[in-house]
XYZ file of C-alpha atoms in Angstrom:
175
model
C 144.841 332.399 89.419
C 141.425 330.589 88.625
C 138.705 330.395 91.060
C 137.753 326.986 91.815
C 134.091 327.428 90.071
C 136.376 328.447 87.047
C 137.919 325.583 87.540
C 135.262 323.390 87.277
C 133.940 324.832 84.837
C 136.888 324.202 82.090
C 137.673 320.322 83.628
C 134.638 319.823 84.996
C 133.514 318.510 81.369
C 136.708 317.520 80.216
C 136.777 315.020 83.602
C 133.074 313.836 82.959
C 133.250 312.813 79.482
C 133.684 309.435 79.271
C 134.687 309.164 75.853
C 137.831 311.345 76.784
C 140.077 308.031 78.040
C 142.061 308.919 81.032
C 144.606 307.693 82.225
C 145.231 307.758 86.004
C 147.531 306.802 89.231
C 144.706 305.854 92.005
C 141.228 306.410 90.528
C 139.139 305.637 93.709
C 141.298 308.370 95.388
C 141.204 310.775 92.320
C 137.028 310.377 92.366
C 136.554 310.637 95.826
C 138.811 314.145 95.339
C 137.404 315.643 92.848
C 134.024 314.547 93.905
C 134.411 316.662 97.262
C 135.027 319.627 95.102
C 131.984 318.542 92.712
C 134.122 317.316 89.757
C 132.880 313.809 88.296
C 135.362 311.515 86.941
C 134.576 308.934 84.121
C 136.199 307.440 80.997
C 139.171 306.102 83.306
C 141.071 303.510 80.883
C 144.229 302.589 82.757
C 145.215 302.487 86.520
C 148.956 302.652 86.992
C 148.251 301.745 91.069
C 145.974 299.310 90.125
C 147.936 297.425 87.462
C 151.113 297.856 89.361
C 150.007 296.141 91.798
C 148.426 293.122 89.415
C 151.952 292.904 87.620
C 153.913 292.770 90.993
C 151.565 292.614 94.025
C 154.942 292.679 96.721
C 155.869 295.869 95.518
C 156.179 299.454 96.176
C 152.614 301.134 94.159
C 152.932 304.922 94.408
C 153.261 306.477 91.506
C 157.451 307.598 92.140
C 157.891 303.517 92.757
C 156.139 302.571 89.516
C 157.806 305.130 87.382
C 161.042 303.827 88.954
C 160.280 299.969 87.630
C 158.235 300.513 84.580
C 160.116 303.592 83.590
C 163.230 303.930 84.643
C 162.755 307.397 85.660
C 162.483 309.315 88.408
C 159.581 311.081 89.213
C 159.345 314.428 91.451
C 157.214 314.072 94.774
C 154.249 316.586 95.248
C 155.101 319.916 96.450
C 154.086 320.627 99.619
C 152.681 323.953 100.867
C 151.990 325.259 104.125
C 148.279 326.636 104.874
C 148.818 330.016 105.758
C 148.188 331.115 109.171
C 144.777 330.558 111.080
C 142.920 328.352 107.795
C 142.018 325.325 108.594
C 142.902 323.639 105.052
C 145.248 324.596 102.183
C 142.609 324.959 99.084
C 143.669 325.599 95.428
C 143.230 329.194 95.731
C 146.080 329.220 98.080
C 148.315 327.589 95.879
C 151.351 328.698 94.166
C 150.709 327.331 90.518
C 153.612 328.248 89.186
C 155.717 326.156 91.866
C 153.662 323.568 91.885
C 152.698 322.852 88.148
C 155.739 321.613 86.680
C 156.394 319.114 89.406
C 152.557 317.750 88.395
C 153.421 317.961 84.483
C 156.333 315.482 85.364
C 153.836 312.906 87.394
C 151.174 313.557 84.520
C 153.862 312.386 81.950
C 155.094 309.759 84.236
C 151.488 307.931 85.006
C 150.275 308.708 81.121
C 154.269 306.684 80.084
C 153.985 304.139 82.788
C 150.086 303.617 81.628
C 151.156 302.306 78.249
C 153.893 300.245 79.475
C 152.084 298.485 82.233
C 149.103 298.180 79.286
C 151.729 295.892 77.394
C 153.138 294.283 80.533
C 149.698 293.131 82.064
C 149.160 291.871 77.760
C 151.714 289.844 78.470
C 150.784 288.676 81.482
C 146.782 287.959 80.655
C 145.886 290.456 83.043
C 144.663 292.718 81.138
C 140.761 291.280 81.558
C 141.058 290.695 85.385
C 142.159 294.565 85.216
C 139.487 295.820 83.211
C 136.309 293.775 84.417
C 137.246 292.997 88.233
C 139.775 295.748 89.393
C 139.161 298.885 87.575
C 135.571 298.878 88.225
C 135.807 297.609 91.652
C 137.510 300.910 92.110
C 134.446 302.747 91.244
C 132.447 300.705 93.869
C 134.893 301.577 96.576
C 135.177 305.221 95.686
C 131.137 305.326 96.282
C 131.324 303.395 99.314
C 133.729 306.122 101.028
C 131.236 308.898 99.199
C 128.296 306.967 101.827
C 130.858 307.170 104.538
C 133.434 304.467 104.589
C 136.395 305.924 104.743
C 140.521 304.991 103.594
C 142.145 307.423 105.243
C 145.036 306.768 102.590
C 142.908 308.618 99.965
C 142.980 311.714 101.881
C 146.967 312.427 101.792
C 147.026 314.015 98.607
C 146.675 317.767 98.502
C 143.536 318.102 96.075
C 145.194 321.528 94.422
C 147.605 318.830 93.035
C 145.203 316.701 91.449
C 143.634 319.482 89.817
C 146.437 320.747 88.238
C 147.496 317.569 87.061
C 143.918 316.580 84.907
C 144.268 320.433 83.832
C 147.275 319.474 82.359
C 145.506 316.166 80.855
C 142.357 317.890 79.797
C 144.588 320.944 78.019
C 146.633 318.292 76.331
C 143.598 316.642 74.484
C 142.029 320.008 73.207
């Protein structure tokens, strides 16, 4: 299993380039992730929280929900792992990879598919430049505004070995 430094080093570029277009469910809480662990994410194109929410702000945003309505399709929830005994956090090193990574392919495939549709759908809709010039970079903002120490406890439920594995699986896929 990779060390996190090796980590970084193979998606720590990948994540940084911004002319490598991701596409990405919560991208305050994905920067303020992989910032902790020194990763710096830019070239974020599409959303799927955030234009969710702008095609139907009453409803359900996380990532199984929107794959649900955009997609038809269910989508598997993260697996969860237990620190092991006397740690005080489960890191990546802990984690089982081999458990975990196909459940993360699935919600890689699942925000990259709902991505395109909710692209069309917020078209449609003439959301598209309230998206791109008011919501997607006032995600930015926030994300360095809980880097100075205002915090959303919300962003801090996903288990960062999850994240990771899922841009691996987005940074392997556009080699």
């Amino acid at each position: 299993q990779p060390s996190r430094d090796e980590l970084r080093a193979v998606l720590g570029p990948c994540l940084a380039e911004p002319r490598v277009a991701k596409i990405v469910h919560d991208a305050k809480a994905a920067d303020v992730l992989l910032g902790r662990y020194g990763l710096a994410l830019a070239g974020v194109v599409s959303d799927t929280m955030l234009e969710a929410y702008l095609a139907d702000p009453e409803a359900d945003n996380d990532l199984g929900a929107v794959a649900q309505r955009t997609l038809a399709r269910v989508v598997p929830a993260h697996v969860l792992e237990k620190p092991k005994p006397r740690l005080p956090a489960h890191g990546l090193d802990e984690t089982d990879v081999a458990r975990v990574a196909p459940v993360e392919i699935a919600r890689a495939r699942a925000t990259f598919d709902a991505g395109r549709a909710l692209d069309v759908e917020l078209d449609a809709g003439a959301l598209t430049p309230l998206f791109r010039d008011v919501e997607l970079p006032l995600s930015r903002v926030l994300a360095d505004m809980e880097r100075a120490g205002v915090e959303d406890r919300k962003s801090t439920r996903l288990n960062s070995s999850h994240l990771v594995i899922s841009y691996a699986v987005f940074c392997l896929k556009k080699k």
